[in-house]
Structures are given as C-alpha cells and as structure tokens.
Amino acid sequence: MEKKDIETNRSEDNLKLLVSKLNHRLEKIHLGGGEAKIAKQHKRGKLTARERIDFLVDKAKPKYELGAFAGYEMYEEYGGCPGGGVVVVVAYVSGRQCIVVANDATVKAGAWFPITGKKNLRAQEIAIENRLPIIYLVDSAGVFLPMQDEIFPDKEHFGRMFRNNAIMSSKGILQIAAVMGSCVAGGAYLPIMSDESLIVEGTGSIFLAGPYLVKAAIGETVDKETLGGANTQSDISGVIDYKMPDDKTCLNTIRDLMDKVGHSAKAGFDRAKPKPPKFDASEIYRIFPDNSAKTYDTRELLKRLVDESKFTEYKSTYGQTIICAYARIDGWSVGIVVNNRQVVKSAKGEMQFGGVIYSDSADKATRFIMNCNQKKIPLVFLHDVTGFMVGSRSEHGGIIKDGAKMVNAVSNSTVPKISIVMGNSYGAGNYAMCGKAYDPRFIMAWPTAKIAVMGGTQAAKTLTQIQVKTMEAKGTPLSEDDKQKMLDEITAKYNSQTTPYYAAARLWVDAIIEPHKTREWISMSIEAASNAPVEKFNVGVIQT
C-alpha cells in the first residue's frame, strides 16, 4: 500500500473515531439527570423535555439541536449540568421553522445555572436575528440559588430574558409559552410576556412566590394549586390563555396555534433546485488529515460540500491562502470563504504557508465579502486558520492594515454569516473568519476543531519561557527536567482548553457536528436567516 493510501486511511479512521466519541457523549447528555429522574417525571404523568419536543415537532422534517454540550464538564461540584439543563432545537412545527426551548426538569429540577441563562439568551438571539417563532416549554424551579450572583444581576443574566420577550413582541416575532411544570419568581414573567400561554392541569403552576416564601413573607398559608395552579391562573386571574388536561393535549394545541399563523416576506436569497455533490460527502473523512499541521487539497473538500461539486472561484490565482468561491449548497446561493491549507507560490514567486492569512489573501477576501453583500448572497466561512502572517516582511507590507480591512468587512456584513470551524481557528484568524465575536447567525464545529489565541505548542513554549525567566530573575533557576515538566503541564492544560468540547460547553459554538452533515446544517441556517430582511451594507472606513 502506498504511503498516501496509508495516511488517507489513518485520517479516515481518526475522524470516524472522533465522530463515534461525539455521538457516545451525546447519548449520555440526552439522558439529562439520569434514568431515575426520567422515571420520576413519567410517574408524575409528565413527559421529559426531549419527549415533549419530539411529540411537538414535525416528524417528517429535520431537527437540529443547539447547545447540547452547554455546561459539559462544568459545575462538577454541584453534580454537573448536562445540556445546561435546557434543550434547544431548530425544528418545524406545523410546517413552520421555529426555535423550541424546553427546560429539562431532570437536571436540578430545571434550575438555571449561569450556562442555562447563556443558552436561553442564545436561543432568543437566534430567534431575533432570524425572525423565527419561539416556543417555550417551561418546567423550571428558577435560579440555582448557590450561584445566584452569577445568573441574576448582570446584563447578560436571567433578567435579559424578559427584556428580550418585550423586544421580540415589539418586532412581531411570535412567542408561545406552555407552563408544563414549575414556573416561579421572575421566571413567571416569561410566559406572560409571550403572545399566548398555556398551562397543564395538575403539573403546571405559575406564581411570583411559592407557598414557603409566601408564608415567610406575609404569614399566609396556601397550597401550590390554590396559589398558582391551572385553575387559579386560567379561571380566576385570567393570566393564562389555555388550560390543558395533559402534556400531549397541550403540545397538540401549540401545533394548532402554529398552523394558523400568517406569513411574512422573505429575505430574497436565491435558491435553485437542490442537487447533491458529485462526490460522496463521506469522502471528507479521507481528505481531512488526522494531524492539524498537515496540508490537504481544500478544493477537493469543497467538492464534497457544494451542489454538483461545482463552484466559481473568485481571483483564483491571487491571494491563494484563502479560497473565495460562489456555489450552491442544497440549492441556496452562497459565497464561500475558506482557508486554503496547501502550500502555494505567490505571483512574486514567494512560498506561502497553507492556513495562514497573508496581505493579498486578506485583500481578496475583503473584496469578495463586499461583493456578496452587494448581491445579497449569504456567506459561509470554513475555518482552518493558524492566523495572519508575522515577521518583518509582512509588517513592512502592511499586514495589520490588510487584516483590519477584512475584519471591517466581516463586522459590517449584513447578509447572513454561517461559520464552520473545521480545524484550527487561532488568534486574529478566528476574528477575520467570522468567529463567535462577529455575530455569525450560526457557528458550528467539527470534532477536529481547535479554537484558541494560538496553537498549543507555541503557547506552551511562550508561557514556559516567561515563567522560567521569572524564576531565574528571582534567583531560583530550574533544571532541564523541571523546565520540561513545566512545559508538559502547560501544554496539557492549554490543549484541553482548545478542544471543540471546551468551546461548546461555553457556547462559543452552537453545536459540534458530524462533517458529512455540514451541508444540512448550512442549509438549515440559511433557511432560518431567510426569514429576516437584510439591511443595507455600509462598510465604513477602510484604509487603502
């Protein structure tokens, strides 16, 4: 067997193993608080969060979960918080694409950890940016009190939810809330600030203060049902619009409500009849290398992602460390910006490293992004970048200025931006390629993704050198063995913080996806974005 075949097989095996680990971890997350807690839900006549979603959404249409790894390996001192204690999906209800947010009561009774708040706010952000209807399936004990200082008072904390309720209402973005369990304290505002609300008899309750707090505050003794059960909030207060006998009736009623909603104008993105690539998407596993330092043919990767494996490359012989191309993905017209991982030779005869952004490639990408905005074409960024080129030659050539042009164009772009982190996404390269800070409508990662200010080896060596010099300055020089031990410890810690799971746990990415399903995720993202109008593009000041 040739060396190339051996490397290809090794790459395929490596990526398939990573995907297998991904799915195994997802299976554990999908159990939420565990089988015993699920059984307890069923005993009370309640469906779990995932069962509610599965019953609600259209079976014949795809469903995409966001933030499944939120809170992954976090809050261990409290027993963990699988999925952030809430399930968020983009799915279809009565044929309408929408966001569904369901509290997972098997995880600490659906209490809000800091990451729970961040995940809920991200769901609302997606709904606002893409003008998608949002359905809340409420079953939560409220703020997780041991961490109240990290979830209650700040701008991006719990209260922001209700501010967003009001903003969405003013924008005409439909919100439906079903109280299917506890809904207490400040959380009670969410259903009532939604357009329509439902409550399930026997299990649903909503009040500003529960029986214990009422007793402590004003001395009144009152039971949960009398205080804020379904009959009280439907028949007496009129707070809730629909009283439902059980979970399934409640969910069917939501489907009926969604079936009657009117339609709004679309953004006007061009979509032709979808055509599959000529090459099987599973071949990505053989193309993408098992080592992030290796090069590969980026154009061959594109042929596995775009319709008919056809794309029109913009300035193909200029700025070659970034490939810019017009194509279609699942019928949608897209502009693709992808880092080229091949070593190339510039027009001046200089060798350029693959995956590095040079002045000419930044200039090309800037112009392409502006063109896509001019023509109302959504942008897809595919990351495998180690950063911008450094050194005296690059500095003398104005790399900072050219990089700033690209960052400016990405920042001010008004067409939807979808980011896929395939491999490396380091430093300012992450910014220029539309990392999380640059408002992509959706951002996903492959299991091979690495997100950090720089590569692990470079970072560890830099940090080690700083610490060694500090120790020497104090008169306590280290032996070579101690230096190596320090380097190994720093490398291990740094590498653990660059994984896609570390990023997904903190919602730096919306999901970790299987590479061969990338087309589906991009298509879903553009369909969602097509519901929102595109503002006029104004790039602002760019130095020439």
PDB file of C-alpha atoms in Angstrom, residues 52-327:
ATOM      1  CA  ARG A  52     -42.111  16.924  24.642  1.00  0.00           C
ATOM      2  CA  ILE A  53     -40.034  18.264  21.780  1.00  0.00           C
ATOM      3  CA  ASP A  54     -40.272  15.013  19.817  1.00  0.00           C
ATOM      4  CA  PHE A  55     -44.061  14.994  20.237  1.00  0.00           C
ATOM      5  CA  LEU A  56     -44.388  18.666  19.244  1.00  0.00           C
ATOM      6  CA  VAL A  57     -42.232  18.928  16.120  1.00  0.00           C
ATOM      7  CA  ASP A  58     -42.988  17.639  12.631  1.00  0.00           C
ATOM      8  CA  LYS A  59     -41.752  14.058  12.336  1.00  0.00           C
ATOM      9  CA  ALA A  60     -41.058  14.209   8.606  1.00  0.00           C
ATOM     10  CA  LYS A  61     -38.849  17.297   8.896  1.00  0.00           C
ATOM     11  CA  PRO A  62     -35.280  17.528  10.224  1.00  0.00           C
ATOM     12  CA  LYS A  63     -34.495  18.699  13.763  1.00  0.00           C
ATOM     13  CA  TYR A  64     -31.233  20.380  14.784  1.00  0.00           C
ATOM     14  CA  GLU A  65     -30.161  20.600  18.410  1.00  0.00           C
ATOM     15  CA  LEU A  66     -28.165  23.627  19.544  1.00  0.00           C
ATOM     16  CA  GLY A  67     -26.005  23.833  22.640  1.00  0.00           C
ATOM     17  CA  ALA A  68     -26.172  20.141  23.522  1.00  0.00           C
ATOM     18  CA  PHE A  69     -22.719  20.372  25.124  1.00  0.00           C
ATOM     19  CA  ALA A  70     -23.530  23.503  27.135  1.00  0.00           C
ATOM     20  CA  GLY A  71     -22.090  23.026  30.615  1.00  0.00           C
ATOM     21  CA  TYR A  72     -20.085  19.961  29.566  1.00  0.00           C
ATOM     22  CA  GLU A  73     -17.646  19.031  32.368  1.00  0.00           C
ATOM     23  CA  MET A  74     -18.627  22.201  34.237  1.00  0.00           C
ATOM     24  CA  TYR A  75     -20.217  22.632  37.698  1.00  0.00           C
ATOM     25  CA  GLU A  76     -18.857  19.264  38.848  1.00  0.00           C
ATOM     26  CA  GLU A  77     -19.019  20.437  42.475  1.00  0.00           C
ATOM     27  CA  TYR A  78     -22.815  20.555  42.086  1.00  0.00           C
ATOM     28  CA  GLY A  79     -23.136  17.273  40.239  1.00  0.00           C
ATOM     29  CA  GLY A  80     -22.887  18.736  36.757  1.00  0.00           C
ATOM     30  CA  CYS A  81     -25.455  20.345  34.493  1.00  0.00           C
ATOM     31  CA  PRO A  82     -25.981  18.189  31.355  1.00  0.00           C
ATOM     32  CA  GLY A  83     -27.019  20.270  28.366  1.00  0.00           C
ATOM     33  CA  GLY A  84     -27.171  23.320  30.616  1.00  0.00           C
ATOM     34  CA  GLY A  85     -30.463  21.996  31.975  1.00  0.00           C
ATOM     35  CA  VAL A  86     -32.381  23.078  28.890  1.00  0.00           C
ATOM     36  CA  VAL A  87     -32.912  21.608  25.407  1.00  0.00           C
ATOM     37  CA  VAL A  88     -32.910  23.952  22.392  1.00  0.00           C
ATOM     38  CA  VAL A  89     -33.718  22.874  18.833  1.00  0.00           C
ATOM     39  CA  VAL A  90     -34.365  24.412  15.445  1.00  0.00           C
ATOM     40  CA  ALA A  91     -37.246  22.367  14.070  1.00  0.00           C
ATOM     41  CA  TYR A  92     -40.579  22.586  12.275  1.00  0.00           C
ATOM     42  CA  VAL A  93     -43.978  22.822  13.932  1.00  0.00           C
ATOM     43  CA  SER A  94     -46.971  22.590  11.599  1.00  0.00           C
ATOM     44  CA  GLY A  95     -44.599  23.234   8.704  1.00  0.00           C
ATOM     45  CA  ARG A  96     -43.082  26.376  10.278  1.00  0.00           C
ATOM     46  CA  GLN A  97     -39.403  26.569  11.100  1.00  0.00           C
ATOM     47  CA  CYS A  98     -39.016  27.740  14.685  1.00  0.00           C
ATOM     48  CA  ILE A  99     -36.949  27.596  17.877  1.00  0.00           C
ATOM     49  CA  VAL A 100     -38.149  25.320  20.676  1.00  0.00           C
ATOM     50  CA  VAL A 101     -36.753  25.817  24.195  1.00  0.00           C
ATOM     51  CA  ALA A 102     -37.619  23.151  26.781  1.00  0.00           C
ATOM     52  CA  ASN A 103     -36.441  23.179  30.419  1.00  0.00           C
ATOM     53  CA  ASP A 104     -35.084  19.773  31.458  1.00  0.00           C
ATOM     54  CA  ALA A 105     -36.620  19.139  34.880  1.00  0.00           C
ATOM     55  CA  THR A 106     -34.472  16.010  35.321  1.00  0.00           C
ATOM     56  CA  VAL A 107     -31.463  18.321  35.789  1.00  0.00           C
ATOM     57  CA  LYS A 108     -31.724  20.053  39.183  1.00  0.00           C
ATOM     58  CA  ALA A 109     -35.497  20.492  38.662  1.00  0.00           C
ATOM     59  CA  GLY A 110     -34.759  22.650  35.624  1.00  0.00           C
ATOM     60  CA  ALA A 111     -32.962  25.263  37.730  1.00  0.00           C
ATOM     61  CA  TRP A 112     -30.990  27.974  35.984  1.00  0.00           C
ATOM     62  CA  PHE A 113     -27.211  27.732  36.175  1.00  0.00           C
ATOM     63  CA  PRO A 114     -25.156  30.540  34.575  1.00  0.00           C
ATOM     64  CA  ILE A 115     -24.768  28.478  31.404  1.00  0.00           C
ATOM     65  CA  THR A 116     -28.544  27.880  31.354  1.00  0.00           C
ATOM     66  CA  GLY A 117     -29.054  31.612  31.132  1.00  0.00           C
ATOM     67  CA  LYS A 118     -26.462  31.964  28.397  1.00  0.00           C
ATOM     68  CA  LYS A 119     -28.072  29.156  26.390  1.00  0.00           C
ATOM     69  CA  ASN A 120     -31.573  30.614  26.719  1.00  0.00           C
ATOM     70  CA  LEU A 121     -30.318  34.016  25.657  1.00  0.00           C
ATOM     71  CA  ARG A 122     -28.577  32.464  22.649  1.00  0.00           C
ATOM     72  CA  ALA A 123     -31.878  30.829  21.633  1.00  0.00           C
ATOM     73  CA  GLN A 124     -33.622  34.192  21.851  1.00  0.00           C
ATOM     74  CA  GLU A 125     -30.794  35.868  19.928  1.00  0.00           C
ATOM     75  CA  ILE A 126     -31.235  33.367  17.091  1.00  0.00           C
ATOM     76  CA  ALA A 127     -34.988  33.986  17.096  1.00  0.00           C
ATOM     77  CA  ILE A 128     -34.487  37.774  16.973  1.00  0.00           C
ATOM     78  CA  GLU A 129     -31.775  37.788  14.291  1.00  0.00           C
ATOM     79  CA  ASN A 130     -33.679  35.395  12.036  1.00  0.00           C
ATOM     80  CA  ARG A 131     -37.232  36.415  12.986  1.00  0.00           C
ATOM     81  CA  LEU A 132     -38.116  32.846  13.902  1.00  0.00           C
ATOM     82  CA  PRO A 133     -41.112  31.987  16.112  1.00  0.00           C
ATOM     83  CA  ILE A 134     -40.002  30.675  19.514  1.00  0.00           C
ATOM     84  CA  ILE A 135     -41.850  28.152  21.670  1.00  0.00           C
ATOM     85  CA  TYR A 136     -41.020  27.829  25.374  1.00  0.00           C
ATOM     86  CA  LEU A 137     -41.871  24.600  27.219  1.00  0.00           C
ATOM     87  CA  VAL A 138     -41.490  25.788  30.802  1.00  0.00           C
ATOM     88  CA  ASP A 139     -40.655  23.439  33.681  1.00  0.00           C
ATOM     89  CA  SER A 140     -38.147  25.119  35.981  1.00  0.00           C
ATOM     90  CA  ALA A 141     -37.508  25.688  39.663  1.00  0.00           C
ATOM     91  CA  GLY A 142     -35.963  29.078  38.842  1.00  0.00           C
ATOM     92  CA  VAL A 143     -32.476  30.412  39.571  1.00  0.00           C
ATOM     93  CA  PHE A 144     -29.974  27.926  41.056  1.00  0.00           C
ATOM     94  CA  LEU A 145     -29.546  29.758  44.355  1.00  0.00           C
ATOM     95  CA  PRO A 146     -25.952  28.659  45.199  1.00  0.00           C
ATOM     96  CA  MET A 147     -24.832  30.525  42.060  1.00  0.00           C
ATOM     97  CA  GLN A 148     -27.361  33.378  42.077  1.00  0.00           C
ATOM     98  CA  ASP A 149     -24.631  36.023  41.866  1.00  0.00           C
ATOM     99  CA  GLU A 150     -23.535  34.592  38.508  1.00  0.00           C
ATOM    100  CA  ILE A 151     -27.014  34.365  36.955  1.00  0.00           C
ATOM    101  CA  PHE A 152     -29.183  37.143  38.412  1.00  0.00           C
ATOM    102  CA  PRO A 153     -27.965  40.762  38.222  1.00  0.00           C
ATOM    103  CA  ASP A 154     -25.807  41.407  35.162  1.00  0.00           C
ATOM    104  CA  LYS A 155     -26.734  42.492  31.641  1.00  0.00           C
ATOM    105  CA  GLU A 156     -26.411  39.040  30.080  1.00  0.00           C
ATOM    106  CA  HIS A 157     -28.083  37.250  33.021  1.00  0.00           C
ATOM    107  CA  PHE A 158     -31.582  35.985  33.866  1.00  0.00           C
ATOM    108  CA  GLY A 159     -33.416  39.316  33.573  1.00  0.00           C
ATOM    109  CA  ARG A 160     -32.278  39.769  29.987  1.00  0.00           C
ATOM    110  CA  MET A 161     -34.754  37.016  29.055  1.00  0.00           C
ATOM    111  CA  PHE A 162     -37.751  39.204  29.799  1.00  0.00           C
ATOM    112  CA  ARG A 163     -36.214  42.221  28.118  1.00  0.00           C
ATOM    113  CA  ASN A 164     -35.863  40.016  25.033  1.00  0.00           C
ATOM    114  CA  ASN A 165     -39.501  38.904  25.396  1.00  0.00           C
ATOM    115  CA  ALA A 166     -40.507  42.546  25.086  1.00  0.00           C
ATOM    116  CA  ILE A 167     -38.135  43.234  22.174  1.00  0.00           C
ATOM    117  CA  MET A 168     -39.433  40.227  20.225  1.00  0.00           C
ATOM    118  CA  SER A 169     -43.009  41.255  20.864  1.00  0.00           C
ATOM    119  CA  SER A 170     -42.302  44.743  19.501  1.00  0.00           C
ATOM    120  CA  LYS A 171     -40.745  43.192  16.385  1.00  0.00           C
ATOM    121  CA  GLY A 172     -43.713  40.905  15.768  1.00  0.00           C
ATOM    122  CA  ILE A 173     -41.745  37.709  16.445  1.00  0.00           C
ATOM    123  CA  LEU A 174     -44.218  35.106  17.691  1.00  0.00           C
ATOM    124  CA  GLN A 175     -43.691  33.651  21.183  1.00  0.00           C
ATOM    125  CA  ILE A 176     -45.780  30.825  22.634  1.00  0.00           C
ATOM    126  CA  ALA A 177     -45.172  29.550  26.171  1.00  0.00           C
ATOM    127  CA  ALA A 178     -46.523  26.398  27.807  1.00  0.00           C
ATOM    128  CA  VAL A 179     -46.281  26.058  31.595  1.00  0.00           C
ATOM    129  CA  MET A 180     -45.807  22.300  31.928  1.00  0.00           C
ATOM    130  CA  GLY A 181     -44.276  22.240  35.407  1.00  0.00           C
ATOM    131  CA  SER A 182     -42.956  24.806  37.845  1.00  0.00           C
ATOM    132  CA  CYS A 183     -42.682  28.447  36.781  1.00  0.00           C
ATOM    133  CA  VAL A 184     -41.673  30.604  39.713  1.00  0.00           C
ATOM    134  CA  ALA A 185     -40.452  34.050  40.749  1.00  0.00           C
ATOM    135  CA  GLY A 186     -39.017  36.176  37.929  1.00  0.00           C
ATOM    136  CA  GLY A 187     -39.418  33.244  35.556  1.00  0.00           C
ATOM    137  CA  ALA A 188     -43.170  33.767  35.750  1.00  0.00           C
ATOM    138  CA  TYR A 189     -42.810  36.806  33.512  1.00  0.00           C
ATOM    139  CA  LEU A 190     -41.652  34.745  30.530  1.00  0.00           C
ATOM    140  CA  PRO A 191     -44.986  33.024  29.723  1.00  0.00           C
ATOM    141  CA  ILE A 192     -46.993  36.159  30.416  1.00  0.00           C
ATOM    142  CA  MET A 193     -44.763  38.310  28.200  1.00  0.00           C
ATOM    143  CA  SER A 194     -45.227  35.798  25.394  1.00  0.00           C
ATOM    144  CA  ASP A 195     -48.022  36.246  22.862  1.00  0.00           C
ATOM    145  CA  GLU A 196     -50.004  33.233  24.040  1.00  0.00           C
ATOM    146  CA  SER A 197     -49.682  30.950  27.061  1.00  0.00           C
ATOM    147  CA  LEU A 198     -50.881  27.507  28.055  1.00  0.00           C
ATOM    148  CA  ILE A 199     -50.806  25.556  31.327  1.00  0.00           C
ATOM    149  CA  VAL A 200     -51.165  21.857  32.141  1.00  0.00           C
ATOM    150  CA  GLU A 201     -53.561  20.900  34.922  1.00  0.00           C
ATOM    151  CA  GLY A 202     -52.098  19.097  37.899  1.00  0.00           C
ATOM    152  CA  THR A 203     -48.440  19.698  36.991  1.00  0.00           C
ATOM    153  CA  GLY A 204     -48.236  23.296  35.812  1.00  0.00           C
ATOM    154  CA  SER A 205     -48.028  26.162  38.296  1.00  0.00           C
ATOM    155  CA  ILE A 206     -47.020  29.801  37.984  1.00  0.00           C
ATOM    156  CA  PHE A 207     -46.543  32.396  40.708  1.00  0.00           C
ATOM    157  CA  LEU A 208     -44.138  35.126  41.790  1.00  0.00           C
ATOM    158  CA  ALA A 209     -43.570  33.423  45.152  1.00  0.00           C
ATOM    159  CA  GLY A 210     -44.204  29.812  46.175  1.00  0.00           C
ATOM    160  CA  PRO A 211     -46.073  28.671  49.302  1.00  0.00           C
ATOM    161  CA  TYR A 212     -42.963  28.660  51.532  1.00  0.00           C
ATOM    162  CA  LEU A 213     -41.932  32.183  50.549  1.00  0.00           C
ATOM    163  CA  VAL A 214     -45.493  33.473  50.903  1.00  0.00           C
ATOM    164  CA  LYS A 215     -45.611  32.029  54.416  1.00  0.00           C
ATOM    165  CA  ALA A 216     -42.275  33.618  55.286  1.00  0.00           C
ATOM    166  CA  ALA A 217     -43.111  36.980  53.706  1.00  0.00           C
ATOM    167  CA  ILE A 218     -46.705  37.641  54.787  1.00  0.00           C
ATOM    168  CA  GLY A 219     -47.630  34.737  57.046  1.00  0.00           C
ATOM    169  CA  GLU A 220     -50.265  33.312  54.678  1.00  0.00           C
ATOM    170  CA  THR A 221     -50.661  29.543  54.480  1.00  0.00           C
ATOM    171  CA  VAL A 222     -51.674  28.471  50.973  1.00  0.00           C
ATOM    172  CA  ASP A 223     -51.139  25.372  48.870  1.00  0.00           C
ATOM    173  CA  LYS A 224     -49.448  25.343  45.465  1.00  0.00           C
ATOM    174  CA  GLU A 225     -52.610  24.735  43.411  1.00  0.00           C
ATOM    175  CA  THR A 226     -54.637  27.449  45.122  1.00  0.00           C
ATOM    176  CA  LEU A 227     -51.775  29.889  44.824  1.00  0.00           C
ATOM    177  CA  GLY A 228     -50.953  29.438  41.156  1.00  0.00           C
ATOM    178  CA  GLY A 229     -52.236  26.194  39.695  1.00  0.00           C
ATOM    179  CA  ALA A 230     -54.004  25.802  36.350  1.00  0.00           C
ATOM    180  CA  ASN A 231     -57.487  26.617  37.652  1.00  0.00           C
ATOM    181  CA  THR A 232     -56.304  29.696  39.544  1.00  0.00           C
ATOM    182  CA  GLN A 233     -54.330  31.194  36.667  1.00  0.00           C
ATOM    183  CA  SER A 234     -56.894  30.319  33.980  1.00  0.00           C
ATOM    184  CA  ASP A 235     -60.302  30.634  35.654  1.00  0.00           C
ATOM    185  CA  ILE A 236     -59.677  33.246  38.354  1.00  0.00           C
ATOM    186  CA  SER A 237     -56.746  35.504  37.390  1.00  0.00           C
ATOM    187  CA  GLY A 238     -57.029  35.092  33.624  1.00  0.00           C
ATOM    188  CA  VAL A 239     -53.234  35.173  33.434  1.00  0.00           C
ATOM    189  CA  ILE A 240     -53.067  32.045  31.221  1.00  0.00           C
ATOM    190  CA  ASP A 241     -54.901  31.720  27.906  1.00  0.00           C
ATOM    191  CA  TYR A 242     -55.403  27.947  27.593  1.00  0.00           C
ATOM    192  CA  LYS A 243     -55.907  25.298  30.290  1.00  0.00           C
ATOM    193  CA  MET A 244     -54.823  21.833  29.149  1.00  0.00           C
ATOM    194  CA  PRO A 245     -55.576  18.431  30.754  1.00  0.00           C
ATOM    195  CA  ASP A 246     -52.170  16.859  29.972  1.00  0.00           C
ATOM    196  CA  ASP A 247     -48.857  17.311  28.184  1.00  0.00           C
ATOM    197  CA  LYS A 248     -49.929  15.823  24.854  1.00  0.00           C
ATOM    198  CA  THR A 249     -53.086  17.925  24.587  1.00  0.00           C
ATOM    199  CA  CYS A 250     -51.012  20.992  25.390  1.00  0.00           C
ATOM    200  CA  LEU A 251     -48.477  20.197  22.669  1.00  0.00           C
ATOM    201  CA  ASN A 252     -51.189  19.426  20.111  1.00  0.00           C
ATOM    202  CA  THR A 253     -52.786  22.783  20.887  1.00  0.00           C
ATOM    203  CA  ILE A 254     -49.476  24.521  20.193  1.00  0.00           C
ATOM    204  CA  ARG A 255     -49.396  22.750  16.831  1.00  0.00           C
ATOM    205  CA  ASP A 256     -52.910  24.041  16.123  1.00  0.00           C
ATOM    206  CA  LEU A 257     -51.886  27.589  17.023  1.00  0.00           C
ATOM    207  CA  MET A 258     -48.802  27.430  14.809  1.00  0.00           C
ATOM    208  CA  ASP A 259     -50.897  26.119  11.924  1.00  0.00           C
ATOM    209  CA  LYS A 260     -52.897  29.375  11.798  1.00  0.00           C
ATOM    210  CA  VAL A 261     -50.019  31.877  11.812  1.00  0.00           C
ATOM    211  CA  GLY A 262     -49.700  34.239   8.845  1.00  0.00           C
ATOM    212  CA  HIS A 263     -46.629  34.528   6.619  1.00  0.00           C
ATOM    213  CA  SER A 264     -44.101  37.360   6.362  1.00  0.00           C
ATOM    214  CA  ALA A 265     -41.931  38.453   3.449  1.00  0.00           C
ATOM    215  CA  LYS A 266     -38.691  36.517   2.941  1.00  0.00           C
ATOM    216  CA  ALA A 267     -35.212  37.999   2.626  1.00  0.00           C
ATOM    217  CA  GLY A 268     -34.974  37.114  -1.052  1.00  0.00           C
ATOM    218  CA  PHE A 269     -31.957  34.792  -1.109  1.00  0.00           C
ATOM    219  CA  ASP A 270     -31.717  32.820  -4.321  1.00  0.00           C
ATOM    220  CA  ARG A 271     -32.462  29.096  -4.155  1.00  0.00           C
ATOM    221  CA  ALA A 272     -32.475  26.673  -7.059  1.00  0.00           C
ATOM    222  CA  LYS A 273     -33.499  23.030  -7.031  1.00  0.00           C
ATOM    223  CA  PRO A 274     -31.063  21.257  -4.657  1.00  0.00           C
ATOM    224  CA  LYS A 275     -28.596  18.877  -6.289  1.00  0.00           C
ATOM    225  CA  PRO A 276     -26.220  16.586  -4.386  1.00  0.00           C
ATOM    226  CA  PRO A 277     -22.452  16.828  -4.838  1.00  0.00           C
ATOM    227  CA  LYS A 278     -20.996  14.524  -7.494  1.00  0.00           C
ATOM    228  CA  PHE A 279     -18.685  13.166  -4.805  1.00  0.00           C
ATOM    229  CA  ASP A 280     -19.910  11.478  -1.632  1.00  0.00           C
ATOM    230  CA  ALA A 281     -19.813  13.737   1.440  1.00  0.00           C
ATOM    231  CA  SER A 282     -18.413  10.843   3.477  1.00  0.00           C
ATOM    232  CA  GLU A 283     -15.162  11.201   1.497  1.00  0.00           C
ATOM    233  CA  ILE A 284     -14.448  14.263   3.671  1.00  0.00           C
ATOM    234  CA  TYR A 285     -13.241  11.744   6.250  1.00  0.00           C
ATOM    235  CA  ARG A 286     -10.462  10.636   3.893  1.00  0.00           C
ATOM    236  CA  ILE A 287      -9.494  14.146   2.773  1.00  0.00           C
ATOM    237  CA  PHE A 288      -9.298  15.920   6.120  1.00  0.00           C
ATOM    238  CA  PRO A 289      -5.985  14.942   7.798  1.00  0.00           C
ATOM    239  CA  ASP A 290      -5.572  13.395  11.236  1.00  0.00           C
ATOM    240  CA  ASN A 291      -2.913  15.978  12.108  1.00  0.00           C
ATOM    241  CA  SER A 292      -3.797  19.692  12.111  1.00  0.00           C
ATOM    242  CA  ALA A 293      -0.311  20.554  10.850  1.00  0.00           C
ATOM    243  CA  LYS A 294      -0.740  18.546   7.625  1.00  0.00           C
ATOM    244  CA  THR A 295      -1.812  20.066   4.335  1.00  0.00           C
ATOM    245  CA  TYR A 296      -4.681  18.855   2.142  1.00  0.00           C
ATOM    246  CA  ASP A 297      -6.460  19.825  -1.065  1.00  0.00           C
ATOM    247  CA  THR A 298      -9.096  22.280   0.120  1.00  0.00           C
ATOM    248  CA  ARG A 299     -10.809  22.385  -3.259  1.00  0.00           C
ATOM    249  CA  GLU A 300     -11.407  18.632  -3.080  1.00  0.00           C
ATOM    250  CA  LEU A 301     -13.086  19.226   0.277  1.00  0.00           C
ATOM    251  CA  LEU A 302     -15.366  21.848  -1.290  1.00  0.00           C
ATOM    252  CA  LYS A 303     -16.394  19.382  -3.990  1.00  0.00           C
ATOM    253  CA  ARG A 304     -17.923  17.211  -1.231  1.00  0.00           C
ATOM    254  CA  LEU A 305     -19.955  20.116   0.165  1.00  0.00           C
ATOM    255  CA  VAL A 306     -21.424  22.044  -2.762  1.00  0.00           C
ATOM    256  CA  ASP A 307     -24.158  21.160  -5.235  1.00  0.00           C
ATOM    257  CA  GLU A 308     -22.895  19.199  -8.259  1.00  0.00           C
ATOM    258  CA  SER A 309     -19.376  19.741  -6.838  1.00  0.00           C
ATOM    259  CA  LYS A 310     -19.320  22.989  -8.839  1.00  0.00           C
ATOM    260  CA  PHE A 311     -18.054  26.378  -7.697  1.00  0.00           C
ATOM    261  CA  THR A 312     -16.869  29.564  -9.372  1.00  0.00           C
ATOM    262  CA  GLU A 313     -13.620  30.700  -7.797  1.00  0.00           C
ATOM    263  CA  TYR A 314     -13.016  34.414  -7.340  1.00  0.00           C
ATOM    264  CA  LYS A 315      -9.458  35.657  -8.082  1.00  0.00           C
ATOM    265  CA  SER A 316      -8.210  32.074  -8.141  1.00  0.00           C
ATOM    266  CA  THR A 317      -4.551  32.968  -8.776  1.00  0.00           C
ATOM    267  CA  TYR A 318      -4.358  35.848  -6.296  1.00  0.00           C
ATOM    268  CA  GLY A 319      -4.171  35.634  -2.502  1.00  0.00           C
ATOM    269  CA  GLN A 320      -4.243  31.859  -2.705  1.00  0.00           C
ATOM    270  CA  THR A 321      -4.132  31.052   1.026  1.00  0.00           C
ATOM    271  CA  ILE A 322      -7.834  31.929   1.112  1.00  0.00           C
ATOM    272  CA  ILE A 323     -10.224  30.465  -1.438  1.00  0.00           C
ATOM    273  CA  CYS A 324     -13.308  32.565  -2.229  1.00  0.00           C
ATOM    274  CA  ALA A 325     -15.994  30.964  -4.365  1.00  0.00           C
ATOM    275  CA  TYR A 326     -19.617  31.244  -5.424  1.00  0.00           C
ATOM    276  CA  ALA A 327     -21.563  27.991  -5.223  1.00  0.00           C
TER     277      ALA A 327
END
